[in-house]
PDB file of C-alpha atoms in Angstrom:
ATOM      1  CA  MET A   1     147.170 125.236 124.923  1.00 86.00           C
ATOM      2  CA  LEU A   2     144.009 125.253 122.613  1.00 92.00           C
ATOM      3  CA  THR A   3     141.763 122.568 123.615  1.00 96.00           C
ATOM      4  CA  VAL A   4     138.884 121.502 121.293  1.00 97.00           C
ATOM      5  CA  ALA A   5     135.959 119.275 122.654  1.00 98.00           C
ATOM      6  CA  LEU A   6     135.052 116.528 119.806  1.00 98.00           C
ATOM      7  CA  PRO A   7     131.890 114.426 119.757  1.00 97.00           C
ATOM      8  CA  LYS A   8     131.980 110.658 119.541  1.00 95.00           C
ATOM      9  CA  GLY A   9     129.741 109.374 116.911  1.00 93.00           C
ATOM     10  CA  GLU A  10     128.189 110.531 113.602  1.00 93.00           C
ATOM     11  CA  LEU A  11     129.919 113.990 113.940  1.00 96.00           C
ATOM     12  CA  LEU A  12     133.419 112.933 114.496  1.00 96.00           C
ATOM     13  CA  LYS A  13     134.763 112.314 110.897  1.00 96.00           C
ATOM     14  CA  ASN A  14     133.643 115.590 109.595  1.00 96.00           C
ATOM     15  CA  SER A  15     134.523 117.210 112.458  1.00 96.00           C
ATOM     16  CA  ILE A  16     138.256 115.941 112.033  1.00 95.00           C
ATOM     17  CA  ARG A  17     137.899 116.899 108.427  1.00 95.00           C
ATOM     18  CA  LEU A  18     137.035 120.443 109.036  1.00 95.00           C
ATOM     19  CA  LEU A  19     139.347 121.032 111.724  1.00 95.00           C
ATOM     20  CA  GLN A  20     142.357 119.307 109.429  1.00 94.00           C
ATOM     21  CA  SER A  21     141.210 121.661 106.895  1.00 92.00           C
ATOM     22  CA  VAL A  22     142.487 124.772 109.524  1.00 92.00           C
ATOM     23  CA  GLY A  23     145.699 122.872 110.261  1.00 92.00           C
ATOM     24  CA  LEU A  24     144.546 121.067 113.343  1.00 94.00           C
ATOM     25  CA  ASP A  25     145.229 117.026 113.067  1.00 94.00           C
ATOM     26  CA  PHE A  26     143.118 114.989 115.460  1.00 95.00           C
ATOM     27  CA  SER A  27     142.825 111.968 112.999  1.00 93.00           C
ATOM     28  CA  ALA A  28     144.372 109.697 115.438  1.00 92.00           C
ATOM     29  CA  PHE A  29     140.728 109.699 116.989  1.00 93.00           C
ATOM     30  CA  LEU A  30     139.775 107.511 114.015  1.00 92.00           C
ATOM     31  CA  ASP A  31     142.150 104.616 114.476  1.00 91.00           C
ATOM     32  CA  SER A  32     140.342 101.846 115.591  1.00 84.00           C
ATOM     33  CA  GLY A  33     143.005 100.852 117.870  1.00 87.00           C
ATOM     34  CA  ASN A  34     143.186 104.262 119.228  1.00 85.00           C
ATOM     35  CA  ARG A  35     141.703 104.168 122.977  1.00 89.00           C
ATOM     36  CA  GLN A  36     142.968 107.575 124.131  1.00 91.00           C
ATOM     37  CA  LEU A  37     140.513 110.239 124.965  1.00 94.00           C
ATOM     38  CA  GLN A  38     142.955 113.142 124.990  1.00 95.00           C
ATOM     39  CA  ILE A  39     145.589 113.743 122.350  1.00 93.00           C
ATOM     40  CA  LEU A  40     147.751 116.477 121.002  1.00 94.00           C
ATOM     41  CA  ASP A  41     147.328 117.920 117.841  1.00 90.00           C
ATOM     42  CA  ALA A  42     150.350 116.455 115.468  1.00 81.00           C
ATOM     43  CA  SER A  43     151.737 119.917 115.004  1.00 81.00           C
ATOM     44  CA  GLY A  44     151.623 120.188 118.941  1.00 85.00           C
ATOM     45  CA  GLN A  45     149.201 123.455 118.794  1.00 84.00           C
ATOM     46  CA  ALA A  46     146.302 122.237 120.247  1.00 93.00           C
ATOM     47  CA  LYS A  47     144.680 119.359 122.239  1.00 96.00           C
ATOM     48  CA  GLY A  48     141.912 117.317 121.501  1.00 97.00           C
ATOM     49  CA  LEU A  49     139.292 115.666 123.919  1.00 98.00           C
ATOM     50  CA  LEU A  50     136.998 112.756 122.717  1.00 97.00           C
ATOM     51  CA  VAL A  51     133.994 112.873 124.434  1.00 97.00           C
ATOM     52  CA  ARG A  52     130.142 112.163 124.118  1.00 96.00           C
ATOM     53  CA  ALA A  53     128.404 114.354 121.994  1.00 95.00           C
ATOM     54  CA  GLN A  54     125.917 115.438 124.963  1.00 95.00           C
ATOM     55  CA  ASP A  55     128.919 116.179 127.049  1.00 97.00           C
ATOM     56  CA  VAL A  56     130.901 118.604 124.684  1.00 98.00           C
ATOM     57  CA  PRO A  57     128.826 121.944 125.839  1.00 98.00           C
ATOM     58  CA  VAL A  58     129.639 120.833 129.379  1.00 97.00           C
ATOM     59  CA  TYR A  59     133.478 120.885 128.770  1.00 98.00           C
ATOM     60  CA  VAL A  60     133.416 123.925 126.833  1.00 97.00           C
ATOM     61  CA  GLU A  61     131.064 125.719 129.496  1.00 97.00           C
ATOM     62  CA  TYR A  62     133.318 124.879 132.385  1.00 96.00           C
ATOM     63  CA  GLY A  63     136.382 125.743 130.391  1.00 95.00           C
ATOM     64  CA  GLN A  64     137.874 122.585 129.983  1.00 96.00           C
ATOM     65  CA  ALA A  65     137.678 123.238 126.230  1.00 96.00           C
ATOM     66  CA  GLN A  66     137.893 126.756 124.415  1.00 96.00           C
ATOM     67  CA  LEU A  67     135.978 125.042 121.456  1.00 97.00           C
ATOM     68  CA  GLY A  68     133.815 122.423 120.855  1.00 97.00           C
ATOM     69  CA  ILE A  69     131.444 121.128 117.929  1.00 98.00           C
ATOM     70  CA  VAL A  70     128.119 119.621 118.728  1.00 98.00           C
ATOM     71  CA  GLY A  71     124.690 119.052 116.969  1.00 97.00           C
ATOM     72  CA  TYR A  72     122.266 121.929 117.475  1.00 98.00           C
ATOM     73  CA  ASP A  73     119.735 119.251 119.082  1.00 97.00           C
ATOM     74  CA  VAL A  74     122.298 118.978 122.039  1.00 97.00           C
ATOM     75  CA  LEU A  75     122.605 122.623 122.693  1.00 97.00           C
ATOM     76  CA  ARG A  76     118.630 123.213 122.215  1.00 96.00           C
ATOM     77  CA  GLU A  77     117.985 120.417 125.299  1.00 97.00           C
ATOM     78  CA  LYS A  78     120.745 121.290 127.457  1.00 95.00           C
ATOM     79  CA  GLN A  79     120.818 125.336 126.803  1.00 96.00           C
ATOM     80  CA  PRO A  80     124.363 125.482 128.162  1.00 97.00           C
ATOM     81  CA  GLN A  81     126.498 128.722 128.740  1.00 97.00           C
ATOM     82  CA  VAL A  82     128.277 128.809 125.712  1.00 97.00           C
ATOM     83  CA  ALA A  83     128.895 131.197 122.960  1.00 96.00           C
ATOM     84  CA  HIS A  84     126.938 129.763 119.656  1.00 95.00           C
ATOM     85  CA  LEU A  85     129.482 130.469 116.849  1.00 95.00           C
ATOM     86  CA  VAL A  86     129.056 128.676 113.547  1.00 94.00           C
ATOM     87  CA  ASP A  87     126.391 126.391 111.674  1.00 96.00           C
ATOM     88  CA  LEU A  88     128.752 124.100 109.916  1.00 95.00           C
ATOM     89  CA  GLN A  89     126.279 122.859 107.837  1.00 93.00           C
ATOM     90  CA  PHE A  90     127.006 119.094 108.399  1.00 95.00           C
ATOM     91  CA  GLY A  91     125.405 116.171 110.434  1.00 95.00           C
ATOM     92  CA  TYR A  92     121.734 116.989 109.027  1.00 96.00           C
ATOM     93  CA  CYS A  93     118.831 115.690 110.869  1.00 97.00           C
ATOM     94  CA  ARG A  94     115.915 116.735 112.429  1.00 97.00           C
ATOM     95  CA  MET A  95     113.832 116.525 115.576  1.00 98.00           C
ATOM     96  CA  SER A  96     110.444 114.845 115.141  1.00 98.00           C
ATOM     97  CA  VAL A  97     107.070 113.523 116.868  1.00 98.00           C
ATOM     98  CA  ALA A  98     106.535 110.127 115.480  1.00 98.00           C
ATOM     99  CA  VAL A  99     103.777 107.393 116.048  1.00 98.00           C
ATOM    100  CA  LYS A 100     102.799 103.945 115.018  1.00 97.00           C
ATOM    101  CA  ALA A 101     101.760 104.041 111.574  1.00 96.00           C
ATOM    102  CA  SER A 102      98.326 102.117 112.384  1.00 96.00           C
ATOM    103  CA  SER A 103      97.402 105.064 115.193  1.00 95.00           C
ATOM    104  CA  PRO A 104      94.636 107.265 114.593  1.00 95.00           C
ATOM    105  CA  TYR A 105      97.242 110.145 115.235  1.00 96.00           C
ATOM    106  CA  LYS A 106      98.268 112.345 112.025  1.00 96.00           C
ATOM    107  CA  SER A 107      98.970 115.453 113.960  1.00 96.00           C
ATOM    108  CA  PRO A 108     100.502 116.082 117.469  1.00 96.00           C
ATOM    109  CA  LEU A 109      97.156 117.988 118.038  1.00 96.00           C
ATOM    110  CA  ASP A 110      95.502 114.484 117.925  1.00 96.00           C
ATOM    111  CA  LEU A 111      96.908 113.185 121.030  1.00 95.00           C
ATOM    112  CA  THR A 112      94.383 113.469 123.842  1.00 91.00           C
ATOM    113  CA  ALA A 113      95.276 114.932 127.303  1.00 90.00           C
ATOM    114  CA  HIS A 114      97.630 112.968 129.617  1.00 93.00           C
ATOM    115  CA  SER A 115      99.066 110.874 126.552  1.00 96.00           C
ATOM    116  CA  ARG A 116     102.324 109.723 127.095  1.00 98.00           C
ATOM    117  CA  VAL A 117     105.567 110.710 124.776  1.00 98.00           C
ATOM    118  CA  ALA A 118     108.675 108.915 125.369  1.00 98.00           C
ATOM    119  CA  SER A 119     112.137 110.750 124.657  1.00 98.00           C
ATOM    120  CA  LYS A 120     115.657 111.431 125.268  1.00 96.00           C
ATOM    121  CA  TYR A 121     115.034 114.998 124.684  1.00 97.00           C
ATOM    122  CA  VAL A 122     112.986 115.595 127.628  1.00 97.00           C
ATOM    123  CA  ASN A 123     113.282 119.239 127.922  1.00 97.00           C
ATOM    124  CA  CYS A 124     112.675 119.552 124.131  1.00 97.00           C
ATOM    125  CA  ALA A 125     109.425 117.429 124.352  1.00 97.00           C
ATOM    126  CA  ARG A 126     107.968 119.143 127.404  1.00 97.00           C
ATOM    127  CA  ASP A 127     108.695 122.727 125.759  1.00 97.00           C
ATOM    128  CA  TYR A 128     107.104 121.880 122.606  1.00 97.00           C
ATOM    129  CA  PHE A 129     103.616 119.979 124.039  1.00 96.00           C
ATOM    130  CA  GLN A 130     103.724 123.147 126.540  1.00 96.00           C
ATOM    131  CA  SER A 131     103.586 125.267 123.603  1.00 96.00           C
ATOM    132  CA  LEU A 132     100.631 123.602 122.288  1.00 95.00           C
ATOM    133  CA  ASP A 133      98.917 123.604 125.488  1.00 95.00           C
ATOM    134  CA  ILE A 134      98.511 119.668 125.594  1.00 93.00           C
ATOM    135  CA  PRO A 135      99.355 118.083 128.875  1.00 95.00           C
ATOM    136  CA  VAL A 136     101.196 115.015 127.911  1.00 96.00           C
ATOM    137  CA  GLU A 137     103.251 112.843 130.685  1.00 97.00           C
ATOM    138  CA  ILE A 138     107.065 113.009 129.109  1.00 97.00           C
ATOM    139  CA  VAL A 139     108.455 109.420 129.715  1.00 97.00           C
ATOM    140  CA  PRO A 140     112.554 109.880 129.589  1.00 97.00           C
ATOM    141  CA  LEU A 141     114.127 106.880 127.847  1.00 96.00           C
ATOM    142  CA  SER A 142     118.287 106.854 126.921  1.00 92.00           C
ATOM    143  CA  GLY A 143     117.920 104.649 123.903  1.00 84.00           C
ATOM    144  CA  SER A 144     115.487 103.088 121.691  1.00 91.00           C
ATOM    145  CA  VAL A 145     112.757 105.431 122.209  1.00 96.00           C
ATOM    146  CA  GLU A 146     110.839 103.385 119.290  1.00 96.00           C
ATOM    147  CA  LEU A 147     109.974 100.709 121.949  1.00 96.00           C
ATOM    148  CA  GLY A 148     107.816 103.201 123.540  1.00 97.00           C
ATOM    149  CA  PRO A 149     104.790 103.168 121.032  1.00 97.00           C
ATOM    150  CA  ILE A 150     105.688  99.403 119.979  1.00 95.00           C
ATOM    151  CA  THR A 151     105.183  97.817 123.564  1.00 96.00           C
ATOM    152  CA  GLY A 152     102.393 100.551 124.119  1.00 95.00           C
ATOM    153  CA  MET A 153     103.984 102.205 126.765  1.00 97.00           C
ATOM    154  CA  SER A 154     103.594 105.581 124.978  1.00 97.00           C
ATOM    155  CA  GLU A 155     101.306 106.722 122.368  1.00 97.00           C
ATOM    156  CA  ALA A 156     104.412 109.056 120.563  1.00 98.00           C
ATOM    157  CA  ILE A 157     107.929 109.598 120.758  1.00 98.00           C
ATOM    158  CA  VAL A 158     110.151 112.850 120.300  1.00 98.00           C
ATOM    159  CA  ASP A 159     113.487 111.826 118.868  1.00 97.00           C
ATOM    160  CA  LEU A 160     115.947 112.913 116.405  1.00 96.00           C
ATOM    161  CA  VAL A 161     115.636 111.482 112.832  1.00 96.00           C
ATOM    162  CA  SER A 162     118.242 111.471 110.048  1.00 94.00           C
ATOM    163  CA  THR A 163     117.118 109.044 107.159  1.00 93.00           C
ATOM    164  CA  GLY A 164     113.902 107.907 108.467  1.00 93.00           C
ATOM    165  CA  ARG A 165     114.856 104.138 108.264  1.00 95.00           C
ATOM    166  CA  THR A 166     114.702 103.153 112.000  1.00 95.00           C
ATOM    167  CA  LEU A 167     111.249 104.627 112.346  1.00 96.00           C
ATOM    168  CA  ARG A 168     109.777 102.935 109.047  1.00 96.00           C
ATOM    169  CA  ASP A 169     111.555  99.499 110.123  1.00 96.00           C
ATOM    170  CA  ASN A 170     109.776  99.770 113.299  1.00 96.00           C
ATOM    171  CA  GLY A 171     106.254 100.596 111.709  1.00 97.00           C
ATOM    172  CA  LEU A 172     106.617 104.435 112.704  1.00 97.00           C
ATOM    173  CA  VAL A 173     105.705 107.319 110.993  1.00 98.00           C
ATOM    174  CA  GLU A 174     106.614 111.000 111.699  1.00 98.00           C
ATOM    175  CA  ILE A 175     103.719 113.467 112.120  1.00 98.00           C
ATOM    176  CA  GLU A 176     105.653 116.674 112.990  1.00 97.00           C
ATOM    177  CA  THR A 177     109.028 118.220 112.641  1.00 97.00           C
ATOM    178  CA  LEU A 178     110.115 120.565 115.550  1.00 97.00           C
ATOM    179  CA  TYR A 179     113.059 121.775 114.079  1.00 97.00           C
ATOM    180  CA  HIS A 180     116.288 120.726 111.986  1.00 97.00           C
ATOM    181  CA  SER A 181     119.721 120.543 113.581  1.00 97.00           C
ATOM    182  CA  THR A 182     123.206 120.449 112.085  1.00 97.00           C
ATOM    183  CA  ALA A 183     126.804 120.675 113.809  1.00 97.00           C
ATOM    184  CA  ARG A 184     127.507 123.925 115.492  1.00 97.00           C
ATOM    185  CA  LEU A 185     130.818 125.252 116.682  1.00 97.00           C
ATOM    186  CA  ILE A 186     130.714 126.510 120.018  1.00 98.00           C
ATOM    187  CA  ALA A 187     133.314 128.393 122.362  1.00 97.00           C
ATOM    188  CA  HIS A 188     134.117 129.238 125.894  1.00 96.00           C
ATOM    189  CA  PRO A 189     132.297 132.740 126.302  1.00 95.00           C
ATOM    190  CA  LEU A 190     135.435 134.374 128.175  1.00 94.00           C
ATOM    191  CA  SER A 191     137.946 132.647 126.079  1.00 93.00           C
ATOM    192  CA  TYR A 192     136.029 133.711 123.161  1.00 92.00           C
ATOM    193  CA  ARG A 193     135.802 137.250 124.214  1.00 92.00           C
ATOM    194  CA  MET A 194     139.480 137.554 125.519  1.00 89.00           C
ATOM    195  CA  ASN A 195     140.822 136.144 122.314  1.00 84.00           C
ATOM    196  CA  THR A 196     142.759 133.198 123.970  1.00 79.00           C
ATOM    197  CA  GLY A 197     145.249 131.904 121.963  1.00 77.00           C
ATOM    198  CA  ASN A 198     143.930 133.845 118.914  1.00 83.00           C
ATOM    199  CA  LEU A 199     141.062 131.993 119.030  1.00 90.00           C
ATOM    200  CA  CYS A 200     139.074 134.473 116.927  1.00 90.00           C
ATOM    201  CA  GLU A 201     141.395 134.069 114.049  1.00 91.00           C
ATOM    202  CA  LEU A 202     140.995 130.192 114.313  1.00 91.00           C
ATOM    203  CA  ILE A 203     137.085 130.775 114.321  1.00 93.00           C
ATOM    204  CA  VAL A 204     137.285 133.229 111.211  1.00 93.00           C
ATOM    205  CA  LYS A 205     139.109 130.261 109.357  1.00 93.00           C
ATOM    206  CA  LEU A 206     136.787 127.641 110.084  1.00 93.00           C
ATOM    207  CA  ARG A 207     133.783 129.631 109.550  1.00 92.00           C
ATOM    208  CA  ASP A 208     135.246 130.548 106.055  1.00 91.00           C
ATOM    209  CA  THR A 209     135.873 126.770 105.613  1.00 88.00           C
ATOM    210  CA  ALA A 210     132.719 125.845 106.405  1.00 85.00           C
ATOM    211  CA  LEU A 211     131.111 128.600 104.205  1.00 77.00           C
ATOM    212  CA  VAL A 212     133.292 127.398 101.189  1.00 72.00           C
ATOM    213  CA  ALA A 213     132.094 123.724 101.721  1.00 64.00           C
ATOM    214  CA  VAL A 214     128.596 124.834 101.287  1.00 56.00           C
ATOM    215  CA  ASN A 215     129.244 126.731  98.319  1.00 52.00           C
TER     216      ASN A 215
END
């Protein structure tokens, strides 16, 4: 049976809508009274796993799910061994460097050597500043990274930004965009190559549906 890993949070509703368009219904995950983390599709064709977005590629990489939907930001940070298949064109956001609006920094290049940068995306932040040849200290945080500059713990943050409202409400401004992120369809490499359960046919349908939605 095909298993699909679905991300909790912002991407879930659109992910379920996309899968419904190709005949897989996991809408029970949207029921506020539902506490199940694993459900069968209404037609009995497939099984859905509801997991944290950061864990989607883990379930796919280890073969517990043949397909998954996850943001490019997670793939960029974790670099899992999965097949990257389709840009699904929803969940738009960007990875940015931000600082206090009152700070003297107008560009990441203005940061002095050994400045502190707070981030949930440690690998992404480290790679970026290494590419600039700026030796900074990456401070790993799991949430509310905006507090880094506010409390003086860090001079800057690297974080995912959607509307930018959270930054503005906390007196922060973006000074650089590292990359843009959207939801991506990924697959277990071996399952994809072997076309387990007619996986390739389903992937083509999902790709076509995503393209139609864009156009």
